[in-house]
Amino acid sequence: MKEAVAGELAAAYDSAIVDRVRANDFRHESGRLTVHLAREFGFCYGVDRAVDYAYQARRRFPGRHVFLTGEIIHNPHVNDRLRGAGIRFLSDAGERADLLGADDVVILPAFGVTVSDMAQLSSQGCTLVDTTCGSVLNVWKNVVRYAQDGFTSIIHGKVKHEETRATASQALKYPNGRYLIVLDHEEAAIVCSYIRSGGDRDAFLARVAGTVSPGFDPDRDLTRIGCANQTTMLMTESLAIGEMFRDAMRERYGEAALASHFRAFDTICSATQERQDAVIALLAEQPLDLMLVVGGYNSSNTCNLACICNEKVRTYHIAEPECLISADEVRYRPVSVPCSAGGIQEIAHGWLPTSGPVAVGLTAGASTPNNIVGEVIRKLAAFCGPEMAA
Ligand code: SF4
């Protein structure tokens, strides 16, 4: 059904403005405004495919109820459009996954679902449309191999994120499979310290409660570990955390035995890496007055782009064009608010310089479609000078 939905997708998510900016060396100039667009931004291959499959599923099964297990991607605009197209969300109030049956179609999102959710939906006879991204499947493959070989998966990720929960569940496919999830350096340091020198086992277990597999025993389960990560984490942080664990295992077991106690592989997806690299290049190449990062507040890769930008220039992470309330007022998620905290927003005044040339950097997370990016550019242009064509 790909061709059948191509026009509908283009009408919903493409942007002539973005096409023009891209053709103009990722730059838009109007009046005193210059917008510098990152060279990689917006929809990644996995999200593109997931949204495409959702529209195809709606067409393919016209007489049947079509469900999503939850948000297909972390973008409110895209999710609302899918609701508008008649796709129901099992995460919405009143929906019951346990009541689904053979007549129902269920779309699994790009970041995948847990092994138990998949098994339940299959056992109920639902038709499954699996849009799990290939990059996520690659992580799962490695985590399953760790479990098979008796290694505990150390997952750098957000414990409540759907992808991390799904990845962790893969570790439990084998009886001896174990996992431990770490969010950041601080949490990794606590685990590394236990690896090096042990400590109070109960205090350690209390500290990692909720982030480990059932029955986790640090004295048994931290002797052979393999690193993996949520695909959308900050690449530099994931690599640094991997090195922390490598160093800890080397100290504990010695260089000669390291290979039988420690494994690692890079599971940041290429789309995430390209978007992070592009924004780092933009910040290095262009003097900017401010940076706008567009994407859902619960989108991990968008939050990480905002973190990178905020270290160099005043940055506003906005969920949608409507957040640009006026040339004076912007509604945004402060970078200090954790991504998992959801929709906490603040209002800032005087965000856009009121006179003289203004250079705005712009990027968007992997779940943000071009029409949203285009609308942000159009609003910026309207605040700084003449209206531009749609
Ligand atoms: S961010 Fe990466 S892993 Fe996630 S859907 Fe996009 S390409 Fe796939």
mmCIF file of C-alpha atoms and ligand atoms in Angstrom:
data_model
loop_
_atom_site.group_PDB
_atom_site.id
_atom_site.type_symbol
_atom_site.label_atom_id
_atom_site.label_comp_id
_atom_site.label_asym_id
_atom_site.label_seq_id
_atom_site.Cartn_x
_atom_site.Cartn_y
_atom_site.Cartn_z
ATOM 1 C CA MET A 1 0.000 0.000 0.000
ATOM 2 C CA LYS A 2 3.057 2.273 -0.038
ATOM 3 C CA GLU A 3 2.076 4.089 -3.204
ATOM 4 C CA ALA A 4 -1.524 4.375 -2.098
ATOM 5 C CA VAL A 5 -0.575 6.415 0.982
ATOM 6 C CA ALA A 6 2.361 8.385 -0.471
ATOM 7 C CA GLY A 7 0.206 11.388 -1.401
ATOM 8 C CA GLU A 8 -1.520 11.412 1.976
ATOM 9 C CA LEU A 9 1.822 11.293 3.799
ATOM 10 C CA ALA A 10 3.329 14.049 1.666
ATOM 11 C CA ALA A 11 0.308 16.275 2.226
ATOM 12 C CA ALA A 12 0.454 15.658 5.972
ATOM 13 C CA TYR A 13 4.165 15.928 6.683
ATOM 14 C CA ASP A 14 6.145 17.510 3.818
ATOM 15 C CA SER A 15 7.036 21.193 3.650
ATOM 16 C CA ALA A 16 7.850 23.314 0.599
ATOM 17 C CA ILE A 17 9.583 25.815 2.900
ATOM 18 C CA VAL A 18 11.955 23.148 4.216
ATOM 19 C CA ASP A 19 12.633 21.935 0.670
ATOM 20 C CA ARG A 20 13.599 25.488 -0.315
ATOM 21 C CA VAL A 21 15.821 25.966 2.736
ATOM 22 C CA ARG A 22 17.540 22.663 2.091
ATOM 23 C CA ALA A 23 18.148 23.631 -1.536
ATOM 24 C CA ASN A 24 19.575 26.956 -0.333
ATOM 25 C CA ASP A 25 22.438 25.313 1.545
ATOM 26 C CA PHE A 26 20.272 24.880 4.691
ATOM 27 C CA ARG A 27 19.913 28.643 5.096
ATOM 28 C CA HIS A 28 16.899 30.934 5.035
ATOM 29 C CA GLU A 29 17.272 34.706 4.912
ATOM 30 C CA SER A 30 14.460 37.214 5.131
ATOM 31 C CA GLY A 31 14.727 40.757 6.427
ATOM 32 C CA ARG A 32 17.048 40.776 9.423
ATOM 33 C CA LEU A 33 16.582 37.042 10.040
ATOM 34 C CA THR A 34 18.921 34.249 9.028
ATOM 35 C CA VAL A 35 17.898 30.710 9.912
ATOM 36 C CA HIS A 36 20.635 28.088 9.859
ATOM 37 C CA LEU A 37 19.136 24.623 9.629
ATOM 38 C CA ALA A 38 21.225 21.645 10.767
ATOM 39 C CA ARG A 39 22.194 19.431 7.832
ATOM 40 C CA GLU A 40 20.560 16.383 9.398
ATOM 41 C CA PHE A 41 17.315 16.906 11.242
ATOM 42 C CA GLY A 42 13.777 15.587 11.609
ATOM 43 C CA PHE A 43 12.270 12.237 10.639
ATOM 44 C CA CYS A 44 14.781 9.373 10.741
ATOM 45 C CA TYR A 45 14.484 6.247 8.620
ATOM 46 C CA GLY A 46 12.850 4.284 11.449
ATOM 47 C CA VAL A 47 10.180 6.879 12.169
ATOM 48 C CA ASP A 48 9.536 7.456 8.486
ATOM 49 C CA ARG A 49 8.900 3.749 8.052
ATOM 50 C CA ALA A 50 6.736 3.437 11.178
ATOM 51 C CA VAL A 51 4.444 6.307 10.169
ATOM 52 C CA ASP A 52 4.262 4.948 6.619
ATOM 53 C CA TYR A 53 3.268 1.489 7.931
ATOM 54 C CA ALA A 54 0.597 3.005 10.181
ATOM 55 C CA TYR A 55 -1.063 4.764 7.254
ATOM 56 C CA GLN A 56 -0.732 1.630 5.131
ATOM 57 C CA ALA A 57 -2.314 -0.478 7.867
ATOM 58 C CA ARG A 58 -5.293 1.873 8.075
ATOM 59 C CA ARG A 59 -5.818 1.461 4.308
ATOM 60 C CA ARG A 60 -5.094 -2.266 4.232
ATOM 61 C CA PHE A 61 -7.702 -3.140 6.887
ATOM 62 C CA PRO A 62 -10.552 -0.718 6.203
ATOM 63 C CA GLY A 63 -13.293 -2.633 8.040
ATOM 64 C CA ARG A 64 -11.286 -3.482 11.153
ATOM 65 C CA HIS A 65 -10.281 -1.675 14.305
ATOM 66 C CA VAL A 66 -6.638 -0.574 14.069
ATOM 67 C CA PHE A 67 -4.758 0.102 17.296
ATOM 68 C CA LEU A 68 -1.362 1.392 18.324
ATOM 69 C CA THR A 69 0.083 0.041 21.567
ATOM 70 C CA GLY A 70 0.895 3.640 22.534
ATOM 71 C CA GLU A 71 2.553 6.607 20.891
ATOM 72 C CA ILE A 72 4.012 5.453 17.575
ATOM 73 C CA ILE A 73 6.761 8.023 18.032
ATOM 74 C CA HIS A 74 7.246 10.813 20.547
ATOM 75 C CA ASN A 75 5.625 13.590 18.591
ATOM 76 C CA PRO A 76 2.217 14.926 19.638
ATOM 77 C CA HIS A 77 1.407 16.287 16.185
ATOM 78 C CA VAL A 78 1.971 12.947 14.458
ATOM 79 C CA ASN A 79 0.097 11.006 17.140
ATOM 80 C CA ASP A 80 -2.905 13.344 16.928
ATOM 81 C CA ARG A 81 -3.008 12.995 13.155
ATOM 82 C CA LEU A 82 -3.060 9.208 13.508
ATOM 83 C CA ARG A 83 -5.923 9.491 15.984
ATOM 84 C CA GLY A 84 -7.645 11.712 13.424
ATOM 85 C CA ALA A 85 -7.139 8.977 10.805
ATOM 86 C CA GLY A 86 -9.122 6.593 13.016
ATOM 87 C CA ILE A 87 -6.255 4.712 14.664
ATOM 88 C CA ARG A 88 -6.926 4.023 18.352
ATOM 89 C CA PHE A 89 -4.248 4.126 21.064
ATOM 90 C CA LEU A 90 -4.268 1.350 23.664
ATOM 91 C CA SER A 91 -2.610 3.814 26.054
ATOM 92 C CA ASP A 92 -5.684 6.079 25.931
ATOM 93 C CA ALA A 93 -8.202 5.973 28.765
ATOM 94 C CA GLY A 94 -10.863 3.315 28.292
ATOM 95 C CA GLU A 95 -8.908 1.111 25.861
ATOM 96 C CA ARG A 96 -8.251 -2.514 26.912
ATOM 97 C CA ALA A 97 -5.509 -4.582 25.273
ATOM 98 C CA ASP A 98 -6.827 -7.729 26.971
ATOM 99 C CA LEU A 99 -10.128 -7.461 25.094
ATOM 100 C CA LEU A 100 -8.551 -7.497 21.629
ATOM 101 C CA GLY A 101 -8.977 -10.506 19.379
ATOM 102 C CA ALA A 102 -8.543 -11.947 15.912
ATOM 103 C CA ASP A 103 -10.481 -9.157 14.216
ATOM 104 C CA ASP A 104 -8.172 -6.465 15.564
ATOM 105 C CA VAL A 105 -5.035 -5.010 14.020
ATOM 106 C CA VAL A 106 -2.287 -3.752 16.327
ATOM 107 C CA ILE A 107 0.621 -1.585 15.180
ATOM 108 C CA LEU A 108 3.807 -1.970 17.220
ATOM 109 C CA PRO A 109 5.828 1.266 17.435
ATOM 110 C CA ALA A 110 9.309 2.058 16.109
ATOM 111 C CA PHE A 111 10.883 1.564 19.543
ATOM 112 C CA GLY A 112 9.313 -1.888 19.902
ATOM 113 C CA VAL A 113 7.318 -3.537 22.703
ATOM 114 C CA THR A 114 8.285 -5.890 25.481
ATOM 115 C CA VAL A 115 8.517 -9.623 24.886
ATOM 116 C CA SER A 116 5.495 -10.200 27.154
ATOM 117 C CA ASP A 117 3.326 -7.599 25.364
ATOM 118 C CA MET A 118 4.212 -9.158 22.032
ATOM 119 C CA ALA A 119 3.395 -12.640 23.349
ATOM 120 C CA GLN A 120 0.066 -11.487 24.788
ATOM 121 C CA LEU A 121 -1.080 -9.793 21.580
ATOM 122 C CA SER A 122 0.008 -12.804 19.526
ATOM 123 C CA SER A 123 -1.806 -15.234 21.799
ATOM 124 C CA GLN A 124 -4.992 -13.182 21.427
ATOM 125 C CA GLY A 125 -4.748 -13.715 17.660
ATOM 126 C CA CYS A 126 -4.380 -10.025 16.745
ATOM 127 C CA THR A 127 -2.914 -9.103 13.371
ATOM 128 C CA LEU A 128 0.379 -7.409 14.252
ATOM 129 C CA VAL A 129 1.981 -4.720 12.113
ATOM 130 C CA ASP A 130 5.494 -4.578 13.499
ATOM 131 C CA THR A 131 7.273 -1.272 12.799
ATOM 132 C CA THR A 132 10.144 -1.922 15.242
ATOM 133 C CA CYS A 133 13.157 -0.128 13.798
ATOM 134 C CA GLY A 134 16.035 -2.219 12.460
ATOM 135 C CA SER A 135 18.459 -0.323 14.700
ATOM 136 C CA VAL A 136 16.444 -1.338 17.765
ATOM 137 C CA LEU A 137 16.338 -4.948 16.536
ATOM 138 C CA ASN A 138 20.122 -4.812 16.270
ATOM 139 C CA VAL A 139 20.373 -3.888 19.955
ATOM 140 C CA TRP A 140 18.007 -6.696 20.865
ATOM 141 C CA LYS A 141 20.102 -9.178 18.913
ATOM 142 C CA ASN A 142 23.174 -8.245 20.931
ATOM 143 C CA VAL A 143 21.338 -8.262 24.257
ATOM 144 C CA VAL A 144 19.955 -11.726 23.504
ATOM 145 C CA ARG A 145 23.480 -12.895 22.664
ATOM 146 C CA TYR A 146 24.747 -11.540 25.982
ATOM 147 C CA ALA A 147 22.027 -13.491 27.776
ATOM 148 C CA GLN A 148 22.803 -16.629 25.793
ATOM 149 C CA ASP A 149 26.489 -16.361 26.760
ATOM 150 C CA GLY A 150 25.784 -15.629 30.442
ATOM 151 C CA PHE A 151 26.578 -11.909 30.326
ATOM 152 C CA THR A 152 24.451 -9.325 32.143
ATOM 153 C CA SER A 153 23.314 -6.498 29.884
ATOM 154 C CA ILE A 154 24.228 -3.074 31.223
ATOM 155 C CA ILE A 155 21.831 -0.800 29.358
ATOM 156 C CA HIS A 156 22.528 2.921 29.170
ATOM 157 C CA GLY A 157 18.995 4.266 28.855
ATOM 158 C CA LYS A 158 15.940 5.717 30.507
ATOM 159 C CA VAL A 159 14.224 3.110 32.617
ATOM 160 C CA LYS A 160 10.716 4.310 31.735
ATOM 161 C CA HIS A 161 11.353 4.683 28.019
ATOM 162 C CA GLU A 162 9.458 2.149 25.896
ATOM 163 C CA GLU A 163 12.575 1.180 23.957
ATOM 164 C CA THR A 164 14.656 0.538 27.067
ATOM 165 C CA ARG A 165 11.865 -1.516 28.650
ATOM 166 C CA ALA A 166 11.562 -3.550 25.451
ATOM 167 C CA THR A 167 15.335 -4.027 25.218
ATOM 168 C CA ALA A 168 15.597 -5.088 28.857
ATOM 169 C CA SER A 169 12.848 -7.663 28.320
ATOM 170 C CA GLN A 170 14.947 -9.285 25.582
ATOM 171 C CA ALA A 171 17.606 -10.105 28.190
ATOM 172 C CA LEU A 172 15.080 -12.303 29.973
ATOM 173 C CA LYS A 173 14.516 -14.611 27.012
ATOM 174 C CA TYR A 174 17.153 -16.938 28.496
ATOM 175 C CA PRO A 175 16.880 -18.331 32.032
ATOM 176 C CA ASN A 176 20.190 -16.778 33.102
ATOM 177 C CA GLY A 177 19.545 -13.487 31.324
ATOM 178 C CA ARG A 178 19.988 -10.391 33.513
ATOM 179 C CA TYR A 179 20.022 -6.656 33.009
ATOM 180 C CA LEU A 180 20.836 -3.447 34.832
ATOM 181 C CA ILE A 181 19.866 -0.029 33.462
ATOM 182 C CA VAL A 182 21.966 3.087 34.133
ATOM 183 C CA LEU A 183 20.840 6.578 33.221
ATOM 184 C CA ASP A 184 24.038 8.570 33.480
ATOM 185 C CA HIS A 185 27.627 8.826 34.768
ATOM 186 C CA GLU A 186 26.505 9.071 38.362
ATOM 187 C CA GLU A 187 24.557 5.818 38.266
ATOM 188 C CA ALA A 188 27.294 4.114 36.263
ATOM 189 C CA ALA A 189 29.884 5.209 38.845
ATOM 190 C CA ILE A 190 27.909 3.532 41.652
ATOM 191 C CA VAL A 191 27.826 0.239 39.753
ATOM 192 C CA CYS A 192 31.497 0.522 38.756
ATOM 193 C CA SER A 193 32.444 1.084 42.379
ATOM 194 C CA TYR A 194 30.624 -2.137 43.367
ATOM 195 C CA ILE A 195 32.379 -4.012 40.555
ATOM 196 C CA ARG A 196 35.784 -2.792 41.763
ATOM 197 C CA SER A 197 35.466 -3.313 45.462
ATOM 198 C CA GLY A 198 32.053 -4.695 46.379
ATOM 199 C CA GLY A 199 30.326 -3.097 49.337
ATOM 200 C CA ASP A 200 27.035 -3.179 51.168
ATOM 201 C CA ARG A 201 24.982 -5.541 48.996
ATOM 202 C CA ASP A 202 21.599 -4.525 50.433
ATOM 203 C CA ALA A 203 22.339 -0.823 50.128
ATOM 204 C CA PHE A 204 23.405 -1.393 46.536
ATOM 205 C CA LEU A 205 20.226 -3.310 45.741
ATOM 206 C CA ALA A 206 18.137 -0.561 47.337
ATOM 207 C CA ARG A 207 19.939 2.016 45.193
ATOM 208 C CA VAL A 208 19.315 0.148 41.908
ATOM 209 C CA ALA A 209 15.769 -1.003 42.728
ATOM 210 C CA GLY A 210 13.526 -0.840 39.696
ATOM 211 C CA THR A 211 16.424 -0.786 37.250
ATOM 212 C CA VAL A 212 17.492 -4.430 37.451
ATOM 213 C CA SER A 213 16.099 -7.795 36.398
ATOM 214 C CA PRO A 214 14.105 -9.822 38.953
ATOM 215 C CA GLY A 215 16.342 -11.625 41.455
ATOM 216 C CA PHE A 216 19.386 -9.548 40.540
ATOM 217 C CA ASP A 217 22.415 -10.434 42.641
ATOM 218 C CA PRO A 218 25.310 -7.972 42.195
ATOM 219 C CA ASP A 219 27.875 -10.481 43.481
ATOM 220 C CA ARG A 220 26.839 -12.966 40.807
ATOM 221 C CA ASP A 221 25.490 -10.736 38.033
ATOM 222 C CA LEU A 222 28.249 -8.150 37.749
ATOM 223 C CA THR A 223 31.032 -10.615 37.044
ATOM 224 C CA ARG A 224 30.364 -10.811 33.302
ATOM 225 C CA ILE A 225 28.774 -7.797 31.671
ATOM 226 C CA GLY A 226 27.992 -6.498 28.198
ATOM 227 C CA CYS A 227 27.169 -2.865 27.426
ATOM 228 C CA ALA A 228 24.267 -1.780 25.260
ATOM 229 C CA ASN A 229 22.226 1.390 25.069
ATOM 230 C CA GLN A 230 18.952 2.963 24.128
ATOM 231 C CA THR A 231 19.563 4.009 20.529
ATOM 232 C CA THR A 232 18.790 7.676 21.128
ATOM 233 C CA MET A 233 21.117 8.478 24.012
ATOM 234 C CA LEU A 234 23.856 11.094 23.872
ATOM 235 C CA MET A 235 26.597 9.319 21.968
ATOM 236 C CA THR A 236 29.488 10.874 23.911
ATOM 237 C CA GLU A 237 27.858 9.882 27.211
ATOM 238 C CA SER A 238 27.195 6.308 26.078
ATOM 239 C CA LEU A 239 30.780 5.864 24.933
ATOM 240 C CA ALA A 240 32.135 7.354 28.174
ATOM 241 C CA ILE A 241 29.921 5.061 30.265
ATOM 242 C CA GLY A 242 31.092 2.057 28.254
ATOM 243 C CA GLU A 243 34.687 3.037 29.027
ATOM 244 C CA MET A 244 33.877 3.410 32.735
ATOM 245 C CA PHE A 245 32.650 -0.177 32.830
ATOM 246 C CA ARG A 246 35.593 -1.415 30.768
ATOM 247 C CA ASP A 247 38.027 0.245 33.228
ATOM 248 C CA ALA A 248 36.192 -1.163 36.240
ATOM 249 C CA MET A 249 36.237 -4.704 34.834
ATOM 250 C CA ARG A 250 39.891 -4.355 33.860
ATOM 251 C CA GLU A 251 40.773 -3.309 37.396
ATOM 252 C CA ARG A 252 38.729 -6.122 38.882
ATOM 253 C CA TYR A 253 39.824 -9.001 36.633
ATOM 254 C CA GLY A 254 42.973 -7.781 34.871
ATOM 255 C CA GLU A 255 43.668 -7.057 31.216
ATOM 256 C CA ALA A 256 44.345 -10.682 30.285
ATOM 257 C CA ALA A 257 40.901 -11.831 31.453
ATOM 258 C CA LEU A 258 38.986 -8.766 30.276
ATOM 259 C CA ALA A 259 37.510 -10.371 27.157
ATOM 260 C CA SER A 260 35.823 -13.094 29.186
ATOM 261 C CA HIS A 261 34.263 -10.563 31.580
ATOM 262 C CA PHE A 262 33.416 -7.558 29.421
ATOM 263 C CA ARG A 263 31.808 -6.922 26.043
ATOM 264 C CA ALA A 264 30.608 -3.765 24.335
ATOM 265 C CA PHE A 265 29.300 -2.640 21.003
ATOM 266 C CA ASP A 266 28.037 0.693 19.767
ATOM 267 C CA THR A 267 24.259 0.709 19.602
ATOM 268 C CA ILE A 268 23.581 4.400 19.101
ATOM 269 C CA CYS A 269 21.658 4.408 15.829
ATOM 270 C CA SER A 270 23.193 6.183 12.864
ATOM 271 C CA ALA A 271 20.259 8.598 12.555
ATOM 272 C CA THR A 272 20.728 9.779 16.154
ATOM 273 C CA GLN A 273 24.448 10.096 15.642
ATOM 274 C CA GLU A 274 24.035 12.055 12.396
ATOM 275 C CA ARG A 275 21.639 14.511 14.033
ATOM 276 C CA GLN A 276 23.998 15.026 16.967
ATOM 277 C CA ASP A 277 27.002 15.432 14.654
ATOM 278 C CA ALA A 278 25.113 17.899 12.442
ATOM 279 C CA VAL A 279 24.151 20.133 15.334
ATOM 280 C CA ILE A 280 27.681 20.057 16.748
ATOM 281 C CA ALA A 281 28.961 21.140 13.300
ATOM 282 C CA LEU A 282 26.338 23.889 13.055
ATOM 283 C CA LEU A 283 27.276 25.268 16.484
ATOM 284 C CA ALA A 284 30.960 25.226 15.528
ATOM 285 C CA GLU A 285 30.491 26.857 12.129
ATOM 286 C CA GLN A 286 27.877 29.567 12.719
ATOM 287 C CA PRO A 287 27.754 32.362 15.261
ATOM 288 C CA LEU A 288 24.166 32.119 16.542
ATOM 289 C CA ASP A 289 22.000 34.322 18.749
ATOM 290 C CA LEU A 290 19.932 31.363 19.816
ATOM 291 C CA MET A 291 19.021 27.820 18.944
ATOM 292 C CA LEU A 292 15.579 26.286 18.517
ATOM 293 C CA VAL A 293 15.222 22.527 18.936
ATOM 294 C CA VAL A 294 11.851 21.164 17.841
ATOM 295 C CA GLY A 295 10.354 17.884 19.031
ATOM 296 C CA GLY A 296 8.256 16.147 21.663
ATOM 297 C CA TYR A 297 9.231 16.830 25.283
ATOM 298 C CA ASN A 298 9.330 13.078 25.908
ATOM 299 C CA SER A 299 11.503 12.456 22.856
ATOM 300 C CA SER A 300 14.864 11.241 24.103
ATOM 301 C CA ASN A 301 16.849 12.141 20.991
ATOM 302 C CA THR A 302 15.315 15.643 20.899
ATOM 303 C CA CYS A 303 16.151 16.257 24.567
ATOM 304 C CA ASN A 304 19.731 15.209 23.865
ATOM 305 C CA LEU A 305 19.988 17.602 20.913
ATOM 306 C CA ALA A 306 18.781 20.390 23.227
ATOM 307 C CA CYS A 307 21.443 19.417 25.799
ATOM 308 C CA ILE A 308 24.198 19.634 23.189
ATOM 309 C CA CYS A 309 23.001 23.050 21.976
ATOM 310 C CA ASN A 310 22.466 24.481 25.442
ATOM 311 C CA GLU A 311 26.151 24.038 26.248
ATOM 312 C CA LYS A 312 27.058 26.495 23.472
ATOM 313 C CA VAL A 313 24.191 28.939 23.011
ATOM 314 C CA ARG A 314 20.846 30.030 24.500
ATOM 315 C CA THR A 315 18.523 27.171 23.537
ATOM 316 C CA TYR A 316 14.763 26.673 23.521
ATOM 317 C CA HIS A 317 13.339 23.178 23.152
ATOM 318 C CA ILE A 318 9.849 23.668 21.753
ATOM 319 C CA ALA A 319 7.305 20.933 21.056
ATOM 320 C CA GLU A 320 5.469 22.699 18.239
ATOM 321 C CA PRO A 321 5.317 26.004 16.324
ATOM 322 C CA GLU A 322 2.564 27.272 18.633
ATOM 323 C CA CYS A 323 5.215 27.506 21.370
ATOM 324 C CA LEU A 324 6.527 30.580 19.550
ATOM 325 C CA ILE A 325 3.785 32.721 21.019
ATOM 326 C CA SER A 326 5.093 36.100 19.829
ATOM 327 C CA ALA A 327 8.359 37.869 19.060
ATOM 328 C CA ASP A 328 8.569 38.460 22.802
ATOM 329 C CA GLU A 329 7.197 35.240 24.299
ATOM 330 C CA VAL A 330 8.223 31.590 23.915
ATOM 331 C CA ARG A 331 6.974 28.474 25.720
ATOM 332 C CA TYR A 332 9.672 25.822 26.060
ATOM 333 C CA ARG A 333 11.070 22.913 28.083
ATOM 334 C CA PRO A 334 14.086 24.014 30.105
ATOM 335 C CA VAL A 335 16.997 21.691 29.377
ATOM 336 C CA SER A 336 17.413 21.112 33.124
ATOM 337 C CA VAL A 337 14.008 19.361 33.239
ATOM 338 C CA PRO A 338 14.514 15.618 32.640
ATOM 339 C CA CYS A 339 13.028 14.335 29.410
ATOM 340 C CA SER A 340 11.049 11.745 31.359
ATOM 341 C CA ALA A 341 9.332 14.498 33.390
ATOM 342 C CA GLY A 342 6.977 15.027 30.448
ATOM 343 C CA GLY A 343 5.413 18.330 29.597
ATOM 344 C CA ILE A 344 6.983 20.739 32.108
ATOM 345 C CA GLN A 345 7.286 24.073 30.332
ATOM 346 C CA GLU A 346 8.294 27.648 31.090
ATOM 347 C CA ILE A 347 7.583 30.947 29.414
ATOM 348 C CA ALA A 348 10.468 33.259 28.523
ATOM 349 C CA HIS A 349 10.211 36.873 27.433
ATOM 350 C CA GLY A 350 12.597 38.739 25.152
ATOM 351 C CA TRP A 351 13.794 35.511 23.532
ATOM 352 C CA LEU A 352 14.206 37.058 20.062
ATOM 353 C CA PRO A 353 16.447 40.132 19.642
ATOM 354 C CA THR A 354 14.162 43.051 18.698
ATOM 355 C CA SER A 355 16.517 44.899 16.371
ATOM 356 C CA GLY A 356 19.503 44.255 14.149
ATOM 357 C CA PRO A 357 20.436 41.026 12.375
ATOM 358 C CA VAL A 358 19.421 37.844 14.148
ATOM 359 C CA ALA A 359 20.888 34.397 13.483
ATOM 360 C CA VAL A 360 18.768 31.459 14.649
ATOM 361 C CA GLY A 361 20.006 27.870 14.574
ATOM 362 C CA LEU A 362 17.346 25.243 14.027
ATOM 363 C CA THR A 363 17.161 21.497 14.359
ATOM 364 C CA ALA A 364 14.483 18.903 15.027
ATOM 365 C CA GLY A 365 14.391 15.502 16.652
ATOM 366 C CA ALA A 366 13.979 12.260 14.737
ATOM 367 C CA SER A 367 10.234 12.219 15.340
ATOM 368 C CA THR A 368 9.506 15.722 14.027
ATOM 369 C CA PRO A 369 8.057 15.984 10.520
ATOM 370 C CA ASN A 370 9.113 18.642 8.029
ATOM 371 C CA ASN A 371 5.785 20.486 8.057
ATOM 372 C CA ILE A 372 6.413 21.351 11.721
ATOM 373 C CA VAL A 373 9.946 22.562 10.954
ATOM 374 C CA GLY A 374 8.625 24.602 8.040
ATOM 375 C CA GLU A 375 5.981 26.225 10.207
ATOM 376 C CA VAL A 376 8.639 27.203 12.768
ATOM 377 C CA ILE A 377 10.656 28.902 10.004
ATOM 378 C CA ARG A 378 7.542 30.677 8.742
ATOM 379 C CA LYS A 379 6.727 31.999 12.219
ATOM 380 C CA LEU A 380 10.306 33.166 12.773
ATOM 381 C CA ALA A 381 10.223 35.022 9.473
ATOM 382 C CA ALA A 382 6.897 36.634 10.374
ATOM 383 C CA PHE A 383 8.311 37.832 13.732
ATOM 384 C CA CYS A 384 11.379 39.339 12.030
ATOM 385 C CA GLY A 385 10.045 40.749 8.793
ATOM 386 C CA PRO A 386 7.691 40.152 5.906
ATOM 387 C CA GLU A 387 5.461 37.083 5.719
ATOM 388 C CA MET A 388 6.822 34.278 3.564
ATOM 389 C CA ALA A 389 4.963 32.022 1.168
ATOM 390 C CA ALA A 390 3.852 28.659 2.553
HETATM 391 S S1 SF4 B 1 15.913 7.152 16.273
HETATM 392 FE FE1 SF4 B 1 17.182 5.503 15.385
HETATM 393 S S2 SF4 B 1 16.467 3.622 16.394
HETATM 394 FE FE2 SF4 B 1 14.899 5.196 16.751
HETATM 395 S S3 SF4 B 1 13.456 4.895 15.075
HETATM 396 FE FE3 SF4 B 1 14.929 6.449 14.386
HETATM 397 S S4 SF4 B 1 16.503 5.292 13.265
HETATM 398 FE FE4 SF4 B 1 15.352 3.826 14.492
#
